[in-house]
Tab-separated table of C-alpha atoms in Angstrom:
chain	number	residue	atom	x	y	z
O	1	MET	CA	-0.222	-0.034	0.140
O	2	SER	CA	1.836	3.481	-1.204
O	3	GLU	CA	1.396	6.273	1.027
O	4	ALA	CA	-0.675	7.985	-1.990
O	5	ASP	CA	-3.377	5.282	-1.496
O	6	GLN	CA	-3.569	5.962	2.054
O	7	HIS	CA	-6.554	8.174	1.607
O	8	LYS	CA	-8.345	6.207	-0.697
O	9	PRO	CA	-11.493	4.167	0.871
O	10	VAL	CA	-10.988	0.490	1.653
O	11	ILE	CA	-13.502	-1.827	0.268
O	12	VAL	CA	-14.773	-4.252	2.716
O	13	LEU	CA	-16.437	-7.475	1.472
O	14	VAL	CA	-18.178	-9.122	4.501
O	15	ARG	CA	-18.784	-12.921	3.865
O	16	PRO	CA	-18.812	-12.747	0.501
O	17	GLN	CA	-20.181	-15.905	-1.266
O	18	LEU	CA	-18.845	-16.338	-4.766
O	19	GLY	CA	-15.439	-15.965	-5.801
O	20	GLU	CA	-16.895	-14.667	-9.265
O	21	ASN	CA	-18.511	-11.595	-7.540
O	22	ILE	CA	-15.112	-10.826	-5.439
O	23	GLY	CA	-13.238	-10.854	-8.914
O	24	LYS	CA	-15.808	-8.419	-10.599
O	25	ALA	CA	-15.779	-6.417	-7.098
O	26	ALA	CA	-12.124	-6.107	-7.655
O	27	ARG	CA	-12.590	-4.892	-11.145
O	28	ALA	CA	-15.130	-2.576	-10.465
O	29	MET	CA	-12.670	-1.123	-8.074
O	30	LEU	CA	-9.845	-0.725	-10.176
O	31	ASN	CA	-11.594	1.251	-12.763
O	32	PHE	CA	-12.184	3.893	-10.311
O	33	GLY	CA	-8.504	3.730	-8.887
O	34	LEU	CA	-9.793	1.934	-5.759
O	35	VAL	CA	-7.086	-0.751	-4.840
O	36	GLU	CA	-7.449	-1.849	-1.148
O	37	LEU	CA	-9.949	-4.912	-0.813
O	38	ARG	CA	-10.727	-6.575	2.563
O	39	LEU	CA	-12.482	-10.098	2.646
O	40	VAL	CA	-14.103	-10.994	5.884
O	41	GLU	CA	-14.759	-14.552	6.207
O	42	PRO	CA	-15.187	-15.358	2.404
O	43	ARG	CA	-17.616	-18.307	2.255
O	44	ASP	CA	-15.127	-20.751	-0.146
O	45	GLY	CA	-11.971	-19.123	1.496
O	46	TRP	CA	-9.189	-17.252	-0.077
O	47	PRO	CA	-7.521	-17.308	-2.515
O	48	ASN	CA	-10.664	-18.250	-4.824
O	49	PRO	CA	-9.623	-19.489	-8.403
O	50	SER	CA	-12.963	-18.051	-9.862
O	51	ALA	CA	-11.972	-14.603	-8.680
O	52	GLY	CA	-9.052	-13.847	-11.291
O	53	PRO	CA	-11.235	-14.626	-14.426
O	54	ALA	CA	-13.834	-12.147	-13.170
O	55	ALA	CA	-11.486	-9.628	-12.236
O	56	ALA	CA	-10.878	-9.092	-15.891
O	57	GLY	CA	-7.088	-7.802	-15.415
O	58	ALA	CA	-7.469	-6.092	-11.950
O	59	ASP	CA	-5.163	-9.067	-10.552
O	60	VAL	CA	-3.234	-6.228	-8.583
O	61	VAL	CA	-6.427	-5.542	-6.420
O	62	LEU	CA	-6.918	-9.478	-5.666
O	63	ASP	CA	-3.244	-10.036	-5.002
O	64	MET	CA	-3.163	-7.474	-2.133
O	65	ALA	CA	-6.350	-8.599	-0.710
O	66	GLU	CA	-6.307	-9.206	2.912
O	67	VAL	CA	-8.712	-11.860	4.608
O	68	PHE	CA	-10.015	-11.070	8.132
O	69	ALA	CA	-11.728	-13.145	10.683
O	70	SER	CA	-14.087	-10.476	11.658
O	71	THR	CA	-15.722	-7.207	10.345
O	72	ALA	CA	-14.523	-5.390	13.414
O	73	GLU	CA	-10.700	-6.415	12.901
O	74	ALA	CA	-11.147	-5.743	9.230
O	75	VAL	CA	-11.763	-1.875	9.919
O	76	ALA	CA	-9.856	-1.553	13.098
O	77	ASP	CA	-7.609	1.043	11.455
O	78	CYS	CA	-10.272	2.801	9.892
O	79	GLY	CA	-12.076	5.837	11.369
O	80	HIS	CA	-14.816	6.268	8.770
O	81	VAL	CA	-16.851	3.358	8.422
O	82	TYR	CA	-19.762	3.045	6.230
O	83	ALA	CA	-22.693	0.019	6.012
O	84	THR	CA	-24.048	-0.007	2.639
O	85	THR	CA	-27.804	-1.485	3.076
O	86	VAL	CA	-30.693	-1.860	0.486
O	87	ARG	CA	-33.152	-0.468	2.784
O	88	LYS	CA	-33.047	1.258	6.145
O	89	ARG	CA	-34.317	-1.043	8.832
O	90	GLY	CA	-35.229	1.239	11.707
O	91	VAL	CA	-31.807	2.523	12.037
O	92	THR	CA	-30.761	5.461	14.053
O	93	LYS	CA	-27.431	6.362	11.968
O	94	PRO	CA	-27.126	8.927	9.457
O	95	VAL	CA	-28.164	7.673	6.022
O	96	TYR	CA	-26.105	9.061	2.886
O	97	THR	CA	-26.347	8.644	-0.656
O	98	PRO	CA	-23.069	7.592	-2.633
O	99	GLU	CA	-22.391	11.039	-3.719
O	100	GLU	CA	-22.678	12.389	0.099
O	101	ALA	CA	-20.640	9.698	1.455
O	102	ALA	CA	-18.195	10.011	-1.101
O	103	ARG	CA	-18.003	13.874	-0.601
O	104	GLU	CA	-17.379	13.148	3.029
O	105	MET	CA	-14.505	10.466	2.584
O	106	ALA	CA	-12.982	13.053	-0.350
O	107	GLY	CA	-12.712	15.615	2.931
O	108	ALA	CA	-11.959	13.464	5.731
O	109	VAL	CA	-8.581	12.970	7.965
O	110	GLY	CA	-7.900	9.450	8.699
O	111	ARG	CA	-9.082	6.192	6.657
O	112	SER	CA	-12.480	5.268	5.530
O	113	ALA	CA	-14.054	1.868	4.916
O	114	ILE	CA	-17.058	1.092	2.971
O	115	LEU	CA	-18.616	-2.413	4.147
O	116	PHE	CA	-20.807	-4.528	1.664
O	117	GLY	CA	-22.532	-7.665	2.863
O	118	PRO	CA	-23.119	-11.269	1.419
O	119	GLU	CA	-24.797	-11.331	-1.958
O	120	ARG	CA	-28.189	-12.774	-0.906
O	121	SER	CA	-28.717	-11.465	2.935
O	122	GLY	CA	-26.732	-7.891	2.798
O	123	LEU	CA	-24.813	-6.879	6.243
O	124	ALA	CA	-25.799	-8.378	9.795
O	125	THR	CA	-27.007	-6.240	12.310
O	126	GLU	CA	-23.909	-6.238	14.076
O	127	ASP	CA	-21.910	-5.370	10.864
O	128	VAL	CA	-23.844	-2.442	10.633
O	129	ALA	CA	-23.504	-1.495	14.134
O	130	LEU	CA	-19.579	-0.949	13.694
O	131	ALA	CA	-20.518	1.714	11.137
O	132	ARG	CA	-20.661	5.485	11.823
O	133	ALA	CA	-23.160	5.963	8.659
O	134	ILE	CA	-25.314	4.000	6.310
O	135	LEU	CA	-24.907	4.227	2.576
O	136	THR	CA	-27.895	3.529	0.475
O	137	VAL	CA	-28.127	3.962	-3.217
O	138	PRO	CA	-31.409	5.527	-4.098
O	139	ILE	CA	-32.828	2.900	-6.283
O	140	ASN	CA	-36.173	2.231	-8.206
O	141	PRO	CA	-39.044	1.452	-5.548
O	142	ASP	CA	-40.469	-1.161	-8.038
O	143	PHE	CA	-37.217	-2.680	-8.809
O	144	GLY	CA	-34.176	-3.000	-6.770
O	145	SER	CA	-31.790	-5.234	-8.219
O	146	LEU	CA	-28.240	-3.930	-7.522
O	147	ASN	CA	-25.674	-6.744	-7.301
O	148	LEU	CA	-22.640	-6.684	-5.378
O	149	ALA	CA	-20.224	-5.452	-8.155
O	150	GLN	CA	-22.882	-2.820	-8.968
O	151	ALA	CA	-23.199	-1.317	-5.736
O	152	VAL	CA	-18.943	-1.300	-5.323
O	153	ILE	CA	-18.660	0.502	-8.576
O	154	LEU	CA	-21.392	3.199	-7.864
O	155	CYS	CA	-19.466	4.130	-4.604
O	156	ALA	CA	-15.670	3.702	-6.455
O	157	TYR	CA	-17.415	6.021	-9.101
O	158	GLU	CA	-18.725	8.350	-7.116
O	159	TRP	CA	-15.273	8.628	-4.849
O	160	SER	CA	-13.210	8.972	-8.202
O	161	LYS	CA	-14.911	12.370	-8.736
O	162	HIS	CA	-13.127	13.774	-5.824
O	163	GLU	CA	-9.869	12.332	-6.697
O	164	ASN	CA	-8.376	15.412	-8.824
O	165	LEU	CA	-9.941	17.950	-6.474
O	166	VAL	CA	-7.498	19.604	-3.936
O	167	GLN	CA	-9.065	19.376	-0.652
O	168	PRO	CA	-8.805	22.027	1.985
O	169	THR	CA	-7.108	20.297	4.828
O	170	GLN	CA	-8.427	19.994	7.930
O	171	GLU	CA	-5.152	19.665	9.955
O	172	ASP	CA	-6.604	21.193	12.984
O	173	LEU	CA	-9.092	18.350	13.072
O	174	LEU	CA	-8.077	15.224	14.287
O	175	PRO	CA	-9.702	12.170	12.724
O	176	PRO	CA	-12.025	9.657	14.516
O	177	ALA	CA	-9.745	7.472	16.489
O	178	PRO	CA	-9.063	3.800	14.971
O	179	GLN	CA	-11.880	1.512	15.375
O	180	ASP	CA	-9.810	-0.859	17.772
O	181	GLU	CA	-9.570	2.216	19.971
O	182	LEU	CA	-13.237	2.504	20.033
O	183	GLU	CA	-13.636	-0.897	20.667
O	184	GLY	CA	-11.282	-0.452	23.885
O	185	LEU	CA	-13.579	2.115	25.058
O	186	ILE	CA	-16.824	0.254	24.597
O	187	GLY	CA	-15.104	-3.252	26.053
O	188	HIS	CA	-14.019	-0.865	29.042
O	189	LEU	CA	-17.140	0.617	29.783
O	190	GLU	CA	-19.139	-2.689	29.375
O	191	GLY	CA	-16.903	-4.630	31.418
O	192	MET	CA	-17.881	-1.943	34.383
O	193	LEU	CA	-21.579	-2.220	33.582
O	194	GLU	CA	-21.456	-5.953	33.600
O	195	PRO	CA	-21.449	-6.443	36.960
O	196	LYS	CA	-24.164	-3.658	37.954
O	197	GLY	CA	-26.786	-5.891	36.350
O	198	TYR	CA	-26.602	-3.324	33.539
O	199	PHE	CA	-27.223	-6.098	30.827
O	200	LEU	CA	-30.029	-7.538	32.395
O	201	PRO	CA	-32.694	-9.341	31.659
O	202	ALA	CA	-30.362	-11.121	29.741
O	203	THR	CA	-33.114	-11.676	26.801
O	204	ARG	CA	-32.418	-7.804	26.200
O	205	ALA	CA	-28.725	-7.849	26.335
O	206	ASP	CA	-27.751	-7.991	22.723
O	207	ALA	CA	-30.085	-5.043	21.957
O	208	THR	CA	-28.703	-3.042	24.863
O	209	ARG	CA	-25.291	-3.740	23.595
O	210	ARG	CA	-26.165	-2.529	20.198
O	211	THR	CA	-27.813	0.649	21.610
O	212	LEU	CA	-24.720	1.319	23.671
O	213	ARG	CA	-22.514	0.908	20.781
O	214	GLY	CA	-24.590	3.206	18.829
O	215	VAL	CA	-24.365	5.911	21.256
O	216	LEU	CA	-20.522	5.592	21.438
O	217	THR	CA	-19.993	5.293	17.931
O	218	LYS	CA	-21.890	8.130	16.706
O	219	PRO	CA	-19.450	10.970	17.937
O	220	GLY	CA	-16.329	10.004	15.969
O	221	TRP	CA	-14.239	10.680	18.845
O	222	ASN	CA	-10.530	11.222	18.084
O	223	HIS	CA	-7.381	9.330	19.731
O	224	LEU	CA	-7.094	12.362	22.545
O	225	GLU	CA	-11.198	11.936	23.245
O	226	VAL	CA	-11.186	8.364	23.439
O	227	ARG	CA	-8.254	8.748	25.768
O	228	THR	CA	-9.880	11.042	28.141
O	229	LEU	CA	-12.924	8.810	28.124
O	230	ARG	CA	-10.999	6.099	29.092
O	231	GLY	CA	-9.565	8.252	31.979
O	232	VAL	CA	-13.121	8.814	33.022
O	233	LEU	CA	-13.734	5.261	33.387
O	234	SER	CA	-10.836	4.460	35.216
O	235	SER	CA	-11.316	7.140	37.611
O	236	LEU	CA	-15.129	6.206	37.931
O	237	GLU	CA	-13.726	2.539	39.012
O	238	ARG	CA	-11.634	3.949	41.909
O	239	ARG	CA	-12.978	3.912	45.409
O	240	SER	CA	-14.233	7.684	46.235
O	241	LYS	CA	-11.456	9.312	48.398
O	242	LYS	CA	-14.137	9.253	51.168
O	243	ASP	CA	-14.744	5.698	50.878
X	1	MET	CA	-44.363	3.845	-23.283
X	2	SER	CA	-46.479	5.737	-20.910
X	3	GLU	CA	-46.314	9.611	-21.229
X	4	ALA	CA	-44.546	9.879	-18.053
X	5	ASP	CA	-41.875	7.759	-19.429
X	6	GLN	CA	-41.347	10.147	-22.354
X	7	HIS	CA	-39.031	12.364	-20.671
X	8	LYS	CA	-36.681	9.233	-19.915
X	9	PRO	CA	-33.507	8.756	-21.981
X	10	VAL	CA	-33.852	5.967	-24.491
X	11	ILE	CA	-31.065	3.400	-24.281
X	12	VAL	CA	-29.576	2.370	-27.478
X	13	LEU	CA	-27.393	-0.555	-27.865
X	14	VAL	CA	-25.892	-0.826	-31.209
X	15	ARG	CA	-24.739	-4.102	-32.663
X	16	PRO	CA	-24.667	-5.607	-29.298
X	17	GLN	CA	-23.021	-9.396	-29.214
X	18	LEU	CA	-24.175	-11.407	-26.352
X	19	GLY	CA	-27.729	-11.865	-25.483
X	20	GLU	CA	-26.672	-12.122	-21.716
X	21	ASN	CA	-25.306	-8.365	-21.877
X	22	ILE	CA	-28.676	-7.082	-23.342
X	23	GLY	CA	-30.269	-8.488	-20.082
X	24	LYS	CA	-27.764	-7.111	-17.776
X	25	ALA	CA	-27.971	-3.782	-19.617
X	26	ALA	CA	-31.878	-4.026	-18.877
X	27	ARG	CA	-31.323	-4.913	-15.289
X	28	ALA	CA	-28.996	-1.980	-14.849
X	29	MET	CA	-31.491	0.095	-16.511
X	30	LEU	CA	-34.654	-0.708	-14.512
X	31	ASN	CA	-32.679	-0.347	-11.453
X	32	PHE	CA	-32.816	3.421	-12.036
X	33	GLY	CA	-35.919	3.861	-13.606
X	34	LEU	CA	-35.019	3.573	-17.286
X	35	VAL	CA	-37.273	1.196	-19.337
X	36	GLU	CA	-36.946	2.185	-23.065
X	37	LEU	CA	-34.232	-0.151	-24.795
X	38	ARG	CA	-33.594	0.152	-28.382
X	39	LEU	CA	-31.331	-2.623	-30.337
X	40	VAL	CA	-29.535	-1.912	-33.708
X	41	GLU	CA	-28.829	-5.348	-35.306
X	42	PRO	CA	-28.462	-7.191	-32.433
X	43	ARG	CA	-25.644	-9.836	-33.425
X	44	ASP	CA	-27.694	-13.053	-32.351
X	45	GLY	CA	-31.127	-11.514	-33.455
X	46	TRP	CA	-34.041	-10.670	-31.177
X	47	PRO	CA	-35.609	-12.200	-28.789
X	48	ASN	CA	-32.672	-13.698	-27.577
X	49	PRO	CA	-32.853	-16.577	-24.948
X	50	SER	CA	-29.849	-15.367	-23.027
X	51	ALA	CA	-31.289	-12.236	-22.124
X	52	GLY	CA	-33.851	-13.135	-19.962
X	53	PRO	CA	-32.259	-14.643	-17.230
X	54	ALA	CA	-29.343	-12.129	-16.931
X	55	ALA	CA	-32.061	-9.616	-16.671
X	56	ALA	CA	-32.827	-10.543	-13.054
X	57	GLY	CA	-36.590	-9.750	-13.198
X	58	ALA	CA	-36.356	-6.525	-15.807
X	59	ASP	CA	-38.477	-8.467	-18.164
X	60	VAL	CA	-40.805	-5.373	-18.706
X	61	VAL	CA	-37.733	-3.652	-20.467
X	62	LEU	CA	-36.990	-6.730	-22.857
X	63	ASP	CA	-40.366	-7.195	-23.783
X	64	MET	CA	-40.677	-3.643	-24.764
X	65	ALA	CA	-37.278	-3.576	-26.512
X	66	GLU	CA	-37.624	-2.620	-30.245
X	67	VAL	CA	-35.081	-3.632	-33.089
X	68	PHE	CA	-33.799	-1.151	-35.521
X	69	ALA	CA	-31.850	-1.904	-38.839
X	70	SER	CA	-29.741	1.268	-38.309
X	71	THR	CA	-28.594	3.668	-35.594
X	72	ALA	CA	-30.181	6.529	-37.442
X	73	GLU	CA	-33.637	5.040	-37.471
X	74	ALA	CA	-33.125	4.103	-33.440
X	75	VAL	CA	-32.749	7.730	-32.827
X	76	ALA	CA	-35.048	9.387	-35.150
X	77	ASP	CA	-37.379	10.708	-32.623
X	78	CYS	CA	-34.584	12.057	-30.389
X	79	GLY	CA	-33.436	15.496	-29.964
X	80	HIS	CA	-30.681	14.759	-27.922
X	81	VAL	CA	-28.031	12.164	-28.803
X	82	TYR	CA	-25.023	10.950	-26.821
X	83	ALA	CA	-22.322	8.655	-27.961
X	84	THR	CA	-20.630	6.755	-25.234
X	85	THR	CA	-16.788	6.299	-25.909
X	86	VAL	CA	-14.254	5.098	-23.993
X	87	ARG	CA	-11.520	7.584	-25.330
X	88	LYS	CA	-12.168	10.522	-27.413
X	89	ARG	CA	-10.764	9.973	-31.150
X	90	GLY	CA	-10.090	13.224	-32.061
X	91	VAL	CA	-13.697	14.172	-32.181
X	92	THR	CA	-14.903	17.837	-32.674
X	93	LYS	CA	-18.004	17.298	-30.316
X	94	PRO	CA	-18.555	18.365	-26.753
X	95	VAL	CA	-17.374	15.917	-24.268
X	96	TYR	CA	-19.424	15.147	-21.164
X	97	THR	CA	-19.307	13.117	-18.174
X	98	PRO	CA	-22.113	11.021	-17.133
X	99	GLU	CA	-23.251	13.516	-14.446
X	100	GLU	CA	-22.958	16.622	-17.163
X	101	ALA	CA	-24.758	14.622	-19.586
X	102	ALA	CA	-27.340	13.623	-16.991
X	103	ARG	CA	-28.079	17.364	-16.053
X	104	GLU	CA	-28.267	18.201	-19.374
X	105	MET	CA	-30.741	15.552	-20.163
X	106	ALA	CA	-32.844	16.301	-17.142
X	107	GLY	CA	-33.699	19.662	-18.466
X	108	ALA	CA	-34.059	19.032	-22.013
X	109	VAL	CA	-37.068	19.400	-24.167
X	110	GLY	CA	-37.428	16.421	-26.377
X	111	ARG	CA	-36.317	12.829	-26.189
X	112	SER	CA	-33.054	12.010	-25.540
X	113	ALA	CA	-31.080	8.809	-26.482
X	114	ILE	CA	-27.806	7.326	-25.186
X	115	LEU	CA	-25.915	5.117	-27.834
X	116	PHE	CA	-23.509	2.032	-26.759
X	117	GLY	CA	-21.458	0.602	-28.945
X	118	PRO	CA	-20.586	-3.324	-29.359
X	119	GLU	CA	-18.637	-5.065	-26.585
X	120	ARG	CA	-15.383	-5.252	-28.321
X	121	SER	CA	-15.084	-2.561	-30.749
X	122	GLY	CA	-17.239	0.204	-29.489
X	123	LEU	CA	-19.203	2.691	-31.527
X	124	ALA	CA	-18.232	3.075	-35.144
X	125	THR	CA	-17.418	6.433	-36.571
X	126	GLU	CA	-20.626	6.868	-38.445
X	127	ASP	CA	-22.684	6.127	-35.232
X	128	VAL	CA	-20.756	8.678	-33.184
X	129	ALA	CA	-21.484	10.904	-36.045
X	130	LEU	CA	-24.969	10.578	-35.441
X	131	ALA	CA	-24.455	12.136	-31.545
X	132	ARG	CA	-24.570	15.853	-30.486
X	133	ALA	CA	-22.004	15.059	-27.913
X	134	ILE	CA	-19.597	12.374	-26.409
X	135	LEU	CA	-20.188	10.824	-23.136
X	136	THR	CA	-17.154	9.484	-21.528
X	137	VAL	CA	-16.767	7.910	-18.105
X	138	PRO	CA	-13.823	9.402	-16.491
X	139	ILE	CA	-11.976	6.581	-15.622
X	140	ASN	CA	-8.149	5.072	-14.138
X	141	PRO	CA	-6.103	5.831	-17.349
X	142	ASP	CA	-3.979	2.458	-15.963
X	143	PHE	CA	-7.060	0.436	-16.292
X	144	GLY	CA	-10.084	1.121	-18.075
X	145	SER	CA	-12.100	-2.147	-18.041
X	146	LEU	CA	-15.876	-1.197	-18.084
X	147	ASN	CA	-18.175	-3.584	-19.557
X	148	LEU	CA	-21.452	-2.794	-21.151
X	149	ALA	CA	-23.717	-3.011	-18.407
X	150	GLN	CA	-21.646	-1.053	-15.812
X	151	ALA	CA	-21.485	2.209	-18.502
X	152	VAL	CA	-25.326	1.765	-18.614
X	153	ILE	CA	-25.695	1.343	-15.107
X	154	LEU	CA	-23.528	4.682	-14.579
X	155	CYS	CA	-25.232	6.619	-16.999
X	156	ALA	CA	-28.756	5.561	-15.590
X	157	TYR	CA	-27.742	6.157	-11.954
X	158	GLU	CA	-26.390	9.628	-12.869
X	159	TRP	CA	-29.725	10.230	-14.616
X	160	SER	CA	-31.831	8.986	-11.543
X	161	LYS	CA	-30.293	11.679	-9.391
X	162	HIS	CA	-32.483	14.045	-11.445
X	163	GLU	CA	-35.635	11.939	-10.741
X	164	ASN	CA	-37.694	11.644	-7.498
X	165	LEU	CA	-36.583	7.970	-6.825
X	166	VAL	CA	-36.842	7.188	-3.200
X	167	GLN	CA	-34.194	9.452	-1.434
X	168	PRO	CA	-32.891	8.077	1.985
X	169	THR	CA	-34.498	9.980	4.286
X	170	GLN	CA	-33.149	10.894	7.811
X	171	GLU	CA	-36.755	11.003	9.320
X	172	ASP	CA	-35.809	8.797	11.886
X	173	LEU	CA	-32.855	10.785	13.198
X	174	LEU	CA	-33.811	12.784	16.161
X	175	PRO	CA	-32.511	16.401	16.456
X	176	PRO	CA	-29.766	16.872	19.250
X	177	ALA	CA	-31.160	16.980	22.782
X	178	PRO	CA	-31.980	20.589	24.467
X	179	GLN	CA	-29.275	22.110	26.032
X	180	ASP	CA	-30.702	21.665	29.626
X	181	GLU	CA	-30.544	17.878	28.816
X	182	LEU	CA	-26.913	17.685	27.983
X	183	GLU	CA	-26.079	20.136	31.054
X	184	GLY	CA	-28.144	17.489	33.117
X	185	LEU	CA	-25.603	14.698	31.775
X	186	ILE	CA	-22.435	16.710	32.131
X	187	GLY	CA	-23.536	17.545	35.792
X	188	HIS	CA	-24.348	13.853	36.599
X	189	LEU	CA	-21.027	12.711	35.510
X	190	GLU	CA	-19.119	15.654	36.963
X	191	GLY	CA	-20.922	14.605	40.371
X	192	MET	CA	-19.723	11.146	40.085
X	193	LEU	CA	-15.835	12.435	39.179
X	194	GLU	CA	-15.556	14.868	42.038
X	195	PRO	CA	-15.194	12.546	44.751
X	196	LYS	CA	-12.886	10.239	42.988
X	197	GLY	CA	-10.418	13.006	42.672
X	198	TYR	CA	-10.748	13.505	38.929
X	199	PHE	CA	-10.728	17.245	38.729
X	200	LEU	CA	-7.600	17.107	40.891
X	201	PRO	CA	-5.192	19.364	40.967
X	202	ALA	CA	-7.452	22.275	41.399
X	203	THR	CA	-5.194	24.312	39.463
X	204	ARG	CA	-6.166	22.212	36.066
X	205	ALA	CA	-10.036	21.548	37.222
X	206	ASP	CA	-11.167	24.272	34.863
X	207	ALA	CA	-9.385	22.934	31.879
X	208	THR	CA	-10.219	19.554	32.748
X	209	ARG	CA	-14.108	20.601	32.706
X	210	ARG	CA	-13.532	22.084	29.622
X	211	THR	CA	-12.346	19.028	27.981
X	212	LEU	CA	-14.828	16.916	29.686
X	213	ARG	CA	-17.621	19.061	28.129
X	214	GLY	CA	-16.140	19.243	24.684
X	215	VAL	CA	-15.983	15.569	24.310
X	216	LEU	CA	-19.860	15.358	25.649
X	217	THR	CA	-20.864	18.231	23.437
X	218	LYS	CA	-19.434	16.941	20.156
X	219	PRO	CA	-22.088	13.991	19.549
X	220	GLY	CA	-25.042	15.881	19.340
X	221	TRP	CA	-26.716	13.138	21.118
X	222	ASN	CA	-30.653	13.155	21.103
X	223	HIS	CA	-33.179	12.919	23.736
X	224	LEU	CA	-33.058	9.058	23.732
X	225	GLU	CA	-29.194	8.922	23.658
X	226	VAL	CA	-28.634	11.357	26.481
X	227	ARG	CA	-31.387	9.335	28.212
X	228	THR	CA	-29.510	5.990	27.856
X	229	LEU	CA	-26.131	7.709	29.098
X	230	ARG	CA	-27.948	8.909	32.312
X	231	GLY	CA	-29.119	5.271	32.537
X	232	VAL	CA	-25.350	3.847	32.405
X	233	LEU	CA	-24.346	6.727	35.001
X	234	SER	CA	-27.061	5.621	37.235
X	235	SER	CA	-26.135	1.910	36.672
X	236	LEU	CA	-22.382	2.896	37.823
X	237	GLU	CA	-23.167	4.305	40.857
X	238	ARG	CA	-24.900	1.285	41.970
X	239	ARG	CA	-23.104	-1.132	44.156
X	240	SER	CA	-22.190	-4.066	42.148
X	241	LYS	CA	-24.311	-7.402	42.688
X	242	LYS	CA	-21.339	-8.992	44.085
X	243	ASP	CA	-20.559	-6.084	46.569
């Protein structure tokens, strides 16, 4: 990964099913200059012999593709994570068009990633929970039939429009902390809440965790802010001076 | 063709080779609301049994497709004809991006048509000559490998931005909570941190409070999110179950 490519969004295919579709996604990416592909638990393993022929020459993207065991690990170094969904499902995250997301990514400090779900089912709720925003292609309400590579190409195409524009730098603004720092914060707080019975009843625990994650993901806190909050939590864990 | 569809651009495939690609083009079109497909001398005749399966349900487009013996006849009723080319070849016509062409078509009086050439060779010079303008997708100069359906979908997608397709709405998003609710949250947390010595030394207390306030103000949490966080704080104040 050259330094010049660091500002380009990472394309993350979560549990992709067909190798052919991975190849087509790579081809779609490279047409518009995107080169970094990450695969989360590809169904048929990796490398996949069906990917190459479908990539139509975009082998460099496939050769550099990295495999991850979880979506969280795949976006650990990314501060701006977008989850593509076909329709909104009662989500309380901002919803962007590819155009809006591309504009934001082009001006962003720190790495961006776009998550695409498995061909049939789309992203799982817990994958969407990792993202700060939803990316939805506005589509014919009577015929929505975008395949994976088509969704990728529209996002890559929109992003490429900003490629030659000189972006004002936001050097005063720190980028959102990498995902693993945010995970550290969430884990810390959950560890404190667990013994207090916050996640009871157990039947509600998953939903409660998602809600909490959503509240803490929304801010896009930077490294220093996350560190401040870790300090707050550590302080709260201490016994009071007067205890 | 309903009257409402008259303002939509016609997609003209000139001497398309594979039925499968005609089906894919139809699918790409219908995703973004385009319905009128015209075929000029399709190599394998028409109808083509390979087209249907590739259309993934966009049969209405295939069923209505019309066949013409020449490009000139296919665009005879169109006032605005765009010829897609991968690269411009010494042409002396205006060259538009899909975005620019879509903007022009959206405001145009009279019918518009976009010409796409055969898969391998692209449009012939005499086809391009029929067009008022060239439409070129700005693409990675080191890897230009857009297939027919991809070129169609990018044009259809850009055109659809000017239609009133379902836009992602953000109606589910609540506004930031009123300031007094945020103050309540900040006060609650400060009250918990005070006895832990978080604001010591006293000379740093003001700066520390400002930092904390900044971190909690940045998110723009809504009413429900603030209430969730108040619940988190109350929970942390409780004695552990095991205490």
